[in-house]
Structures are given as structure tokens and as C-alpha cells.
PDB file of C-alpha atoms in Angstrom:
ATOM      1  CA  UNK A   1      -4.385  -8.002 -31.011  1.00 54.00           C
ATOM      2  CA  UNK A   2      -3.942  -7.015 -34.826  1.00 49.00           C
ATOM      3  CA  UNK A   3      -4.169  -2.470 -35.790  1.00 54.00           C
ATOM      4  CA  UNK A   4      -2.004  -0.294 -37.783  1.00 52.00           C
ATOM      5  CA  UNK A   5      -0.616   1.913 -34.705  1.00 56.00           C
ATOM      6  CA  UNK A   6      -1.476   5.264 -36.535  1.00 60.00           C
ATOM      7  CA  UNK A   7      -5.003   3.838 -35.734  1.00 93.00           C
ATOM      8  CA  UNK A   8      -4.639   3.333 -32.031  1.00 97.00           C
ATOM      9  CA  UNK A   9      -6.412   5.625 -29.723  1.00 97.00           C
ATOM     10  CA  UNK A  10      -3.432   7.348 -27.828  1.00 97.00           C
ATOM     11  CA  UNK A  11      -2.536   6.439 -24.407  1.00 97.00           C
ATOM     12  CA  UNK A  12      -3.460   8.212 -21.523  1.00 97.00           C
ATOM     13  CA  UNK A  13      -2.270   7.142 -18.510  1.00 97.00           C
ATOM     14  CA  UNK A  14      -3.892   7.713 -15.488  1.00 97.00           C
ATOM     15  CA  UNK A  15      -7.388   8.198 -16.610  1.00 98.00           C
ATOM     16  CA  UNK A  16     -10.592   6.155 -17.793  1.00 98.00           C
ATOM     17  CA  UNK A  17     -12.846   6.714 -20.446  1.00 98.00           C
ATOM     18  CA  UNK A  18     -16.268   5.483 -20.856  1.00 98.00           C
ATOM     19  CA  UNK A  19     -16.791   4.347 -24.535  1.00 98.00           C
ATOM     20  CA  UNK A  20     -20.372   3.354 -24.303  1.00 96.00           C
ATOM     21  CA  UNK A  21     -22.694   1.098 -22.421  1.00 95.00           C
ATOM     22  CA  UNK A  22     -20.317  -0.425 -19.856  1.00 96.00           C
ATOM     23  CA  UNK A  23     -17.481  -0.003 -21.742  1.00 98.00           C
ATOM     24  CA  UNK A  24     -14.379   1.736 -19.812  1.00 98.00           C
ATOM     25  CA  UNK A  25     -10.683   2.143 -21.163  1.00 98.00           C
ATOM     26  CA  UNK A  26      -8.344   2.275 -18.509  1.00 98.00           C
ATOM     27  CA  UNK A  27      -4.644   3.319 -18.913  1.00 98.00           C
ATOM     28  CA  UNK A  28      -3.316   2.705 -15.285  1.00 97.00           C
ATOM     29  CA  UNK A  29       0.726   1.728 -14.836  1.00 96.00           C
ATOM     30  CA  UNK A  30       1.633   1.748 -18.531  1.00 96.00           C
ATOM     31  CA  UNK A  31      -1.255  -0.566 -18.949  1.00 98.00           C
ATOM     32  CA  UNK A  32      -4.462  -0.105 -21.011  1.00 98.00           C
ATOM     33  CA  UNK A  33      -7.567  -2.117 -19.733  1.00 98.00           C
ATOM     34  CA  UNK A  34     -10.978  -2.418 -21.654  1.00 98.00           C
ATOM     35  CA  UNK A  35     -14.067  -3.668 -19.524  1.00 98.00           C
ATOM     36  CA  UNK A  36     -17.166  -5.484 -19.981  1.00 97.00           C
ATOM     37  CA  UNK A  37     -16.381  -4.941 -23.914  1.00 97.00           C
ATOM     38  CA  UNK A  38     -19.378  -3.814 -26.016  1.00 97.00           C
ATOM     39  CA  UNK A  39     -19.141  -2.736 -29.975  1.00 97.00           C
ATOM     40  CA  UNK A  40     -21.618  -4.185 -32.031  1.00 96.00           C
ATOM     41  CA  UNK A  41     -23.098  -1.322 -33.799  1.00 96.00           C
ATOM     42  CA  UNK A  42     -27.394  -1.066 -33.244  1.00 97.00           C
ATOM     43  CA  UNK A  43     -29.731  -3.200 -33.039  1.00 96.00           C
ATOM     44  CA  UNK A  44     -31.792  -6.212 -31.104  1.00 92.00           C
ATOM     45  CA  UNK A  45     -29.852  -8.822 -29.103  1.00 92.00           C
ATOM     46  CA  UNK A  46     -32.460 -10.829 -28.309  1.00 84.00           C
ATOM     47  CA  UNK A  47     -34.744  -9.496 -25.995  1.00 85.00           C
ATOM     48  CA  UNK A  48     -32.026  -7.058 -24.889  1.00 89.00           C
ATOM     49  CA  UNK A  49     -32.231  -3.706 -27.394  1.00 93.00           C
ATOM     50  CA  UNK A  50     -28.587  -1.586 -28.628  1.00 95.00           C
ATOM     51  CA  UNK A  51     -29.728   1.756 -29.104  1.00 96.00           C
ATOM     52  CA  UNK A  52     -26.472   3.553 -29.872  1.00 96.00           C
ATOM     53  CA  UNK A  53     -22.836   1.832 -30.648  1.00 96.00           C
ATOM     54  CA  UNK A  54     -19.580   2.611 -28.957  1.00 97.00           C
ATOM     55  CA  UNK A  55     -17.822   6.172 -29.344  1.00 97.00           C
ATOM     56  CA  UNK A  56     -14.411   4.094 -30.207  1.00 98.00           C
ATOM     57  CA  UNK A  57     -14.308   1.689 -32.461  1.00 97.00           C
ATOM     58  CA  UNK A  58     -12.673  -1.995 -31.024  1.00 98.00           C
ATOM     59  CA  UNK A  59      -9.775  -1.877 -33.608  1.00 97.00           C
ATOM     60  CA  UNK A  60      -8.925   1.617 -32.387  1.00 98.00           C
ATOM     61  CA  UNK A  61      -7.648   0.013 -28.715  1.00 98.00           C
ATOM     62  CA  UNK A  62      -6.494  -3.304 -29.619  1.00 97.00           C
ATOM     63  CA  UNK A  63      -3.013  -3.298 -28.411  1.00 97.00           C
ATOM     64  CA  UNK A  64      -5.035  -3.506 -25.043  1.00 98.00           C
ATOM     65  CA  UNK A  65      -3.243  -5.492 -21.668  1.00 98.00           C
ATOM     66  CA  UNK A  66      -6.072  -7.128 -20.477  1.00 98.00           C
ATOM     67  CA  UNK A  67      -9.632  -7.335 -20.570  1.00 98.00           C
ATOM     68  CA  UNK A  68     -12.164  -7.486 -17.512  1.00 98.00           C
ATOM     69  CA  UNK A  69     -15.724  -9.287 -18.567  1.00 98.00           C
ATOM     70  CA  UNK A  70     -17.794  -8.954 -15.270  1.00 95.00           C
ATOM     71  CA  UNK A  71     -20.111 -11.397 -16.795  1.00 93.00           C
ATOM     72  CA  UNK A  72     -20.159 -13.079 -20.336  1.00 94.00           C
ATOM     73  CA  UNK A  73     -24.073 -13.873 -19.986  1.00 85.00           C
ATOM     74  CA  UNK A  74     -25.668 -10.447 -21.129  1.00 80.00           C
ATOM     75  CA  UNK A  75     -25.214  -8.595 -24.515  1.00 85.00           C
ATOM     76  CA  UNK A  76     -25.053  -5.483 -23.116  1.00 88.00           C
ATOM     77  CA  UNK A  77     -21.978  -6.573 -21.491  1.00 86.00           C
ATOM     78  CA  UNK A  78     -20.411  -8.859 -23.798  1.00 96.00           C
ATOM     79  CA  UNK A  79     -22.329  -7.804 -27.921  1.00 95.00           C
ATOM     80  CA  UNK A  80     -20.630 -10.392 -30.592  1.00 95.00           C
ATOM     81  CA  UNK A  81     -17.744  -7.794 -31.508  1.00 97.00           C
ATOM     82  CA  UNK A  82     -16.896  -7.560 -27.481  1.00 97.00           C
ATOM     83  CA  UNK A  83     -17.035 -11.165 -27.480  1.00 97.00           C
ATOM     84  CA  UNK A  84     -14.779 -11.227 -30.468  1.00 97.00           C
ATOM     85  CA  UNK A  85     -12.116  -8.652 -28.683  1.00 98.00           C
ATOM     86  CA  UNK A  86     -12.157 -10.506 -25.848  1.00 98.00           C
ATOM     87  CA  UNK A  87     -10.882 -13.683 -26.403  1.00 98.00           C
ATOM     88  CA  UNK A  88      -8.136 -11.345 -29.195  1.00 98.00           C
ATOM     89  CA  UNK A  89      -6.562 -10.264 -25.623  1.00 98.00           C
ATOM     90  CA  UNK A  90      -3.135 -10.893 -24.310  1.00 97.00           C
ATOM     91  CA  UNK A  91      -5.268 -11.274 -21.466  1.00 98.00           C
ATOM     92  CA  UNK A  92      -9.178 -12.231 -20.355  1.00 98.00           C
ATOM     93  CA  UNK A  93     -10.421 -12.073 -16.363  1.00 98.00           C
ATOM     94  CA  UNK A  94     -13.716 -13.279 -16.027  1.00 98.00           C
ATOM     95  CA  UNK A  95     -16.204 -15.257 -13.810  1.00 97.00           C
ATOM     96  CA  UNK A  96     -15.084 -18.995 -13.120  1.00 96.00           C
ATOM     97  CA  UNK A  97     -18.140 -20.370 -14.717  1.00 95.00           C
ATOM     98  CA  UNK A  98     -17.677 -17.667 -17.913  1.00 96.00           C
ATOM     99  CA  UNK A  99     -13.950 -18.810 -18.790  1.00 97.00           C
ATOM    100  CA  UNK A 100     -15.395 -22.501 -18.885  1.00 96.00           C
ATOM    101  CA  UNK A 101     -17.974 -20.795 -22.052  1.00 96.00           C
ATOM    102  CA  UNK A 102     -15.262 -18.410 -23.449  1.00 96.00           C
ATOM    103  CA  UNK A 103     -12.223 -20.871 -23.540  1.00 95.00           C
ATOM    104  CA  UNK A 104      -9.109 -19.126 -24.551  1.00 94.00           C
ATOM    105  CA  UNK A 105      -7.507 -16.616 -22.955  1.00 96.00           C
ATOM    106  CA  UNK A 106     -10.170 -16.508 -20.189  1.00 97.00           C
ATOM    107  CA  UNK A 107      -9.027 -16.993 -16.290  1.00 98.00           C
ATOM    108  CA  UNK A 108     -11.646 -17.549 -14.058  1.00 98.00           C
ATOM    109  CA  UNK A 109     -11.764 -15.433 -10.109  1.00 98.00           C
ATOM    110  CA  UNK A 110     -13.778 -16.749  -7.839  1.00 97.00           C
ATOM    111  CA  UNK A 111     -14.511 -13.652  -5.552  1.00 97.00           C
ATOM    112  CA  UNK A 112     -11.167 -12.586  -3.243  1.00 98.00           C
ATOM    113  CA  UNK A 113      -9.532 -14.599  -5.378  1.00 98.00           C
ATOM    114  CA  UNK A 114      -6.962 -12.227  -7.403  1.00 98.00           C
ATOM    115  CA  UNK A 115      -4.186 -12.554 -10.494  1.00 98.00           C
ATOM    116  CA  UNK A 116      -0.770 -10.573 -10.334  1.00 98.00           C
ATOM    117  CA  UNK A 117       0.241  -8.847 -13.910  1.00 97.00           C
ATOM    118  CA  UNK A 118       3.501  -7.222 -14.674  1.00 97.00           C
ATOM    119  CA  UNK A 119       3.551  -3.296 -15.572  1.00 97.00           C
ATOM    120  CA  UNK A 120       6.102  -2.156 -17.842  1.00 94.00           C
ATOM    121  CA  UNK A 121       7.089   0.357 -15.317  1.00 87.00           C
ATOM    122  CA  UNK A 122       8.538  -2.542 -13.551  1.00 90.00           C
ATOM    123  CA  UNK A 123       5.714  -2.420 -11.256  1.00 95.00           C
ATOM    124  CA  UNK A 124       2.336  -4.831 -10.664  1.00 98.00           C
ATOM    125  CA  UNK A 125      -1.150  -4.582 -10.749  1.00 98.00           C
ATOM    126  CA  UNK A 126      -3.139  -6.395  -8.778  1.00 98.00           C
ATOM    127  CA  UNK A 127      -6.452  -7.542  -9.818  1.00 98.00           C
ATOM    128  CA  UNK A 128      -8.941  -8.885  -7.411  1.00 98.00           C
ATOM    129  CA  UNK A 129     -12.647 -10.424  -8.137  1.00 98.00           C
ATOM    130  CA  UNK A 130     -15.160  -9.059  -5.602  1.00 98.00           C
ATOM    131  CA  UNK A 131     -18.326  -9.947  -5.229  1.00 97.00           C
ATOM    132  CA  UNK A 132     -22.036  -8.601  -7.024  1.00 96.00           C
ATOM    133  CA  UNK A 133     -25.706  -9.160  -6.921  1.00 93.00           C
ATOM    134  CA  UNK A 134     -27.149  -8.446 -10.237  1.00 83.00           C
ATOM    135  CA  UNK A 135     -30.740  -7.886  -9.644  1.00 78.00           C
ATOM    136  CA  UNK A 136     -32.269  -6.823  -5.893  1.00 79.00           C
ATOM    137  CA  UNK A 137     -30.644  -8.507  -2.847  1.00 79.00           C
ATOM    138  CA  UNK A 138     -33.819 -10.949  -2.317  1.00 78.00           C
ATOM    139  CA  UNK A 139     -34.222 -11.959  -5.659  1.00 75.00           C
ATOM    140  CA  UNK A 140     -33.961 -15.472  -6.265  1.00 78.00           C
ATOM    141  CA  UNK A 141     -31.075 -17.279  -5.916  1.00 79.00           C
ATOM    142  CA  UNK A 142     -29.581 -20.160  -7.765  1.00 77.00           C
ATOM    143  CA  UNK A 143     -27.380 -23.305  -6.212  1.00 72.00           C
ATOM    144  CA  UNK A 144     -24.293 -21.269  -6.622  1.00 77.00           C
ATOM    145  CA  UNK A 145     -26.215 -18.389  -4.410  1.00 76.00           C
ATOM    146  CA  UNK A 146     -26.175 -15.861  -7.557  1.00 82.00           C
ATOM    147  CA  UNK A 147     -29.288 -13.671  -8.214  1.00 73.00           C
ATOM    148  CA  UNK A 148     -29.504 -13.303 -11.971  1.00 71.00           C
ATOM    149  CA  UNK A 149     -26.462 -14.849 -13.188  1.00 79.00           C
ATOM    150  CA  UNK A 150     -22.507 -15.670 -11.545  1.00 93.00           C
ATOM    151  CA  UNK A 151     -20.772 -11.718 -11.569  1.00 94.00           C
ATOM    152  CA  UNK A 152     -18.353 -10.370 -10.591  1.00 98.00           C
ATOM    153  CA  UNK A 153     -16.895  -6.874 -10.009  1.00 98.00           C
ATOM    154  CA  UNK A 154     -12.759  -5.933  -9.697  1.00 98.00           C
ATOM    155  CA  UNK A 155     -10.319  -3.967  -7.781  1.00 98.00           C
ATOM    156  CA  UNK A 156      -6.988  -3.148  -9.293  1.00 98.00           C
ATOM    157  CA  UNK A 157      -4.391  -1.915  -6.927  1.00 98.00           C
ATOM    158  CA  UNK A 158      -0.348  -1.140  -7.235  1.00 97.00           C
ATOM    159  CA  UNK A 159       1.937   0.536  -5.935  1.00 96.00           C
ATOM    160  CA  UNK A 160       1.909   4.364  -6.832  1.00 95.00           C
ATOM    161  CA  UNK A 161      -0.935   4.190  -9.275  1.00 97.00           C
ATOM    162  CA  UNK A 162      -5.007   4.865  -7.810  1.00 98.00           C
ATOM    163  CA  UNK A 163      -6.966   2.381  -6.366  1.00 98.00           C
ATOM    164  CA  UNK A 164      -9.668   1.433  -9.222  1.00 98.00           C
ATOM    165  CA  UNK A 165     -13.111  -0.377  -8.078  1.00 98.00           C
ATOM    166  CA  UNK A 166     -15.716  -1.614 -11.042  1.00 98.00           C
ATOM    167  CA  UNK A 167     -18.472  -2.627 -10.005  1.00 97.00           C
ATOM    168  CA  UNK A 168     -19.749  -4.793 -12.577  1.00 94.00           C
ATOM    169  CA  UNK A 169     -23.533  -5.254 -12.450  1.00 92.00           C
ATOM    170  CA  UNK A 170     -24.583  -4.569  -8.806  1.00 95.00           C
ATOM    171  CA  UNK A 171     -27.469  -3.697  -7.471  1.00 93.00           C
ATOM    172  CA  UNK A 172     -26.191  -4.057  -3.612  1.00 94.00           C
ATOM    173  CA  UNK A 173     -25.591  -1.456  -1.694  1.00 96.00           C
ATOM    174  CA  UNK A 174     -24.433  -3.697   0.569  1.00 96.00           C
ATOM    175  CA  UNK A 175     -22.175  -5.781  -1.518  1.00 96.00           C
ATOM    176  CA  UNK A 176     -20.928  -2.243  -1.786  1.00 97.00           C
ATOM    177  CA  UNK A 177     -19.990  -1.962   2.052  1.00 97.00           C
ATOM    178  CA  UNK A 178     -18.581  -5.210   1.697  1.00 97.00           C
ATOM    179  CA  UNK A 179     -15.823  -4.228  -0.444  1.00 98.00           C
ATOM    180  CA  UNK A 180     -15.620  -1.374   1.102  1.00 98.00           C
ATOM    181  CA  UNK A 181     -14.667  -3.040   4.296  1.00 97.00           C
ATOM    182  CA  UNK A 182     -12.176  -4.848   2.669  1.00 97.00           C
ATOM    183  CA  UNK A 183     -10.539  -2.680   0.375  1.00 96.00           C
ATOM    184  CA  UNK A 184      -8.769  -0.579   2.260  1.00 87.00           C
ATOM    185  CA  UNK A 185      -8.851   3.337   0.576  1.00 93.00           C
ATOM    186  CA  UNK A 186     -10.485   3.126  -3.008  1.00 98.00           C
ATOM    187  CA  UNK A 187      -9.584   5.897  -4.879  1.00 98.00           C
ATOM    188  CA  UNK A 188     -11.884   5.693  -7.498  1.00 98.00           C
ATOM    189  CA  UNK A 189     -14.931   3.537  -8.682  1.00 98.00           C
ATOM    190  CA  UNK A 190     -16.421   2.532 -11.604  1.00 98.00           C
ATOM    191  CA  UNK A 191     -20.265   2.739 -11.009  1.00 98.00           C
ATOM    192  CA  UNK A 192     -22.776   0.484 -13.300  1.00 96.00           C
ATOM    193  CA  UNK A 193     -25.470   2.701 -12.772  1.00 95.00           C
ATOM    194  CA  UNK A 194     -28.471   3.635 -15.323  1.00 92.00           C
ATOM    195  CA  UNK A 195     -31.476   1.655 -13.537  1.00 91.00           C
ATOM    196  CA  UNK A 196     -31.435  -1.850 -15.878  1.00 82.00           C
ATOM    197  CA  UNK A 197     -35.046  -2.967 -15.827  1.00 91.00           C
ATOM    198  CA  UNK A 198     -35.290  -5.904 -17.485  1.00 80.00           C
ATOM    199  CA  UNK A 199     -39.036  -6.889 -18.428  1.00 78.00           C
ATOM    200  CA  UNK A 200     -40.698 -10.304 -16.415  1.00 76.00           C
ATOM    201  CA  UNK A 201     -37.216  -9.953 -13.833  1.00 76.00           C
ATOM    202  CA  UNK A 202     -37.876  -9.744 -10.048  1.00 72.00           C
ATOM    203  CA  UNK A 203     -40.907  -7.724 -11.112  1.00 72.00           C
ATOM    204  CA  UNK A 204     -39.161  -5.057 -13.300  1.00 78.00           C
ATOM    205  CA  UNK A 205     -36.811  -4.115  -9.769  1.00 84.00           C
ATOM    206  CA  UNK A 206     -33.348  -2.569 -11.307  1.00 83.00           C
ATOM    207  CA  UNK A 207     -30.380  -5.181 -11.575  1.00 83.00           C
ATOM    208  CA  UNK A 208     -28.265  -2.607 -11.897  1.00 87.00           C
ATOM    209  CA  UNK A 209     -27.589   0.814  -9.528  1.00 96.00           C
ATOM    210  CA  UNK A 210     -29.950   3.195  -9.688  1.00 95.00           C
ATOM    211  CA  UNK A 211     -28.798   6.558  -9.936  1.00 97.00           C
ATOM    212  CA  UNK A 212     -30.063   7.471  -5.732  1.00 97.00           C
ATOM    213  CA  UNK A 213     -27.814   4.265  -5.164  1.00 96.00           C
ATOM    214  CA  UNK A 214     -25.117   4.893  -7.088  1.00 97.00           C
ATOM    215  CA  UNK A 215     -25.189   7.973  -5.141  1.00 98.00           C
ATOM    216  CA  UNK A 216     -24.982   5.867  -2.153  1.00 98.00           C
ATOM    217  CA  UNK A 217     -22.218   3.443  -3.272  1.00 98.00           C
ATOM    218  CA  UNK A 218     -20.534   6.113  -3.367  1.00 98.00           C
ATOM    219  CA  UNK A 219     -20.313   7.362   0.396  1.00 98.00           C
ATOM    220  CA  UNK A 220     -20.194   4.196   1.629  1.00 98.00           C
ATOM    221  CA  UNK A 221     -16.927   3.435  -0.768  1.00 98.00           C
ATOM    222  CA  UNK A 222     -15.677   7.224   0.177  1.00 97.00           C
ATOM    223  CA  UNK A 223     -13.906   7.295  -3.514  1.00 97.00           C
ATOM    224  CA  UNK A 224     -12.387  10.963  -4.136  1.00 98.00           C
ATOM    225  CA  UNK A 225     -13.043  10.246  -7.848  1.00 98.00           C
ATOM    226  CA  UNK A 226     -17.029   8.077  -8.803  1.00 98.00           C
ATOM    227  CA  UNK A 227     -17.241   7.299 -12.843  1.00 98.00           C
ATOM    228  CA  UNK A 228     -20.912   6.956 -14.245  1.00 98.00           C
ATOM    229  CA  UNK A 229     -20.632   4.119 -16.340  1.00 97.00           C
ATOM    230  CA  UNK A 230     -23.324   1.777 -17.975  1.00 95.00           C
ATOM    231  CA  UNK A 231     -26.322   4.636 -17.950  1.00 96.00           C
ATOM    232  CA  UNK A 232     -26.366   4.986 -21.614  1.00 94.00           C
ATOM    233  CA  UNK A 233     -26.917   2.832 -24.958  1.00 91.00           C
ATOM    234  CA  UNK A 234     -29.341   0.213 -24.267  1.00 91.00           C
ATOM    235  CA  UNK A 235     -33.130   0.009 -24.270  1.00 89.00           C
ATOM    236  CA  UNK A 236     -32.810  -1.313 -20.866  1.00 90.00           C
ATOM    237  CA  UNK A 237     -31.332   1.360 -18.794  1.00 92.00           C
ATOM    238  CA  UNK A 238     -34.056   3.609 -17.074  1.00 94.00           C
ATOM    239  CA  UNK A 239     -31.617   6.541 -15.925  1.00 94.00           C
ATOM    240  CA  UNK A 240     -29.265   8.623 -17.517  1.00 94.00           C
ATOM    241  CA  UNK A 241     -26.744  10.908 -17.024  1.00 97.00           C
ATOM    242  CA  UNK A 242     -29.191  13.492 -16.294  1.00 98.00           C
ATOM    243  CA  UNK A 243     -30.455  11.767 -12.794  1.00 97.00           C
ATOM    244  CA  UNK A 244     -27.456  10.543 -12.028  1.00 98.00           C
ATOM    245  CA  UNK A 245     -26.301  13.825 -12.020  1.00 98.00           C
ATOM    246  CA  UNK A 246     -29.549  15.064  -9.840  1.00 98.00           C
ATOM    247  CA  UNK A 247     -28.990  12.454  -7.578  1.00 98.00           C
ATOM    248  CA  UNK A 248     -25.574  12.880  -6.508  1.00 98.00           C
ATOM    249  CA  UNK A 249     -26.126  16.736  -6.527  1.00 98.00           C
ATOM    250  CA  UNK A 250     -28.382  15.623  -3.559  1.00 98.00           C
ATOM    251  CA  UNK A 251     -26.161  13.517  -1.945  1.00 98.00           C
ATOM    252  CA  UNK A 252     -23.741  16.447  -2.286  1.00 98.00           C
ATOM    253  CA  UNK A 253     -21.469  14.045  -3.935  1.00 98.00           C
ATOM    254  CA  UNK A 254     -21.516  16.308  -7.205  1.00 98.00           C
ATOM    255  CA  UNK A 255     -17.841  17.088  -6.988  1.00 98.00           C
ATOM    256  CA  UNK A 256     -16.452  13.341  -7.294  1.00 98.00           C
ATOM    257  CA  UNK A 257     -18.620  12.316  -9.916  1.00 98.00           C
ATOM    258  CA  UNK A 258     -17.221  12.332 -12.749  1.00 98.00           C
ATOM    259  CA  UNK A 259     -19.053  11.759 -16.037  1.00 97.00           C
ATOM    260  CA  UNK A 260     -18.717  13.018 -19.289  1.00 96.00           C
ATOM    261  CA  UNK A 261     -20.035  12.863 -23.231  1.00 97.00           C
ATOM    262  CA  UNK A 262     -18.962   9.894 -24.364  1.00 97.00           C
ATOM    263  CA  UNK A 263     -15.151   9.235 -25.741  1.00 97.00           C
ATOM    264  CA  UNK A 264     -13.822  11.762 -23.402  1.00 98.00           C
ATOM    265  CA  UNK A 265     -11.313  10.731 -20.674  1.00 98.00           C
ATOM    266  CA  UNK A 266     -11.544  11.353 -17.103  1.00 98.00           C
ATOM    267  CA  UNK A 267      -8.599  11.523 -14.974  1.00 98.00           C
ATOM    268  CA  UNK A 268      -7.993   8.616 -11.990  1.00 98.00           C
ATOM    269  CA  UNK A 269      -6.943  11.772  -9.519  1.00 94.00           C
ATOM    270  CA  UNK A 270      -9.710  14.612  -8.933  1.00 86.00           C
TER     271      UNK A 270
END
């Protein structure tokens, strides 16, 4: 990806930054990873409306090593500039259906399948696709068993680096419990919160975690650090930072919550 080195966002290994919507930069093991890139200016995207641009522009992240897209079906997870950014990356990991639609360099991962990258320090980073349910558990499912559409989350693991779970758009605590059971020692949970609700869908019940369920998910995962994402920047997010902070405090988990102004580096270790 082309950009002058002087304009690139300096790397901050062992840290993450939410830049807007779900879009999170994770510098881990010498690799720069960007999840669910959304870089458009505010404005309409079909039935969704973007209300806030990113805290960091896409060209400042042009040295990305890996892009993760939980699903390509909705603009709040992959808008126009985000799509161009993802397709210019060296590697894009996403759903099996998304990889077919997006084309090179996208690679589709089925749930519980993995892809391993070499790290600059000589180690490896393994990306595991994990399940996500993009709506209520009792929502109508398609022929493949998906609620709303096919969505995955990701778990990043490797020697000498924290294990990071990125939820994608998941509203299911049952799914979080399955991931916790099958993944040993999650150190950091990046949770798509914000209680996204879409008019006419699922009686307008949340299609991502609301604040209380985000705190419950953090309790189930037992992660020392929880980073909240996907709670600001789009009109259909119905719960923001105040609600998330209150829910974690009510649950006695305020000390585990990493939340700050967009564009702020957050450490992956407490």
C-alpha cells in the first residue's frame, strides 16, 4: 500500500486504537492489523447513516500487514474507502462468502479454521475464525444457519504476545461462552458494543452487544482487558460510551474496561 513514510501512523507494538465505528488498529508482534475498516466521511450509506469520520485517515495506515473483515455485507463494517483499503492490503481475512465477493487478496475462513502469518521477530501469529451471531438467538436463520448474514469474529494467538479476541458483530452470549470454552486464556477482548438496532429488523432488538451484554461477555471471557468498539459514528448505534462505562461499573468490571477518545492508544496488557 503506497504512502509516504512520514505520514504513516507510528507503530505502537502491544497496543490497540479504535479509530471509529468498529475499526480498530492492533499493533501486535511487529504486525499491524486493522479490523473492519471504515474510513468514509459522514453521510448516507443506503439505510445506514454515518455520523462521524475516522480519527485516523486510511492513508496513515497504509503499512498495514493484515486486514480482518468480520463481514462485508454492511457499510458500518466495510464502507467504500474501507473496502478499497482492505483490497490494497497484503492479506485480507474474512468470511468464506465475503472472500468470494471481494476477490484477491481476500481469503475466506470457515469457523474454527486458521491462518498463520510470519512475524517480523521470527515468531508466528495464528488467526482463528470464531462464530458470531448478528442478531437475537431466535432470529430467522438462512439456509446456512446465519442470523442476518454470515459473520465471524477472530482470535489472534502467538508465542510471547497477548491473545486477542475480536468479536465482530455478535449479539449472542451463548456464542461468547462457546469461544471462552474453546480458547485458553483470552487476554484482550475487542467487543463490538453500541447496541446496533436497525428499523424493521428483529423487532429492532440489538444486532450487536448492548452495554449490559458487553459487560456480561467480559465476565464470561475473564479477559484482563476489554476494548469497546462499534459504539459511535453511525446513527443506528443506540448506546454510547457512557452506557458502556456504567454497565461495566455496575458489573464490578470497570478496571478491565479500556475505552478512550477515538485515536487513543490503549495497552493490550493491564
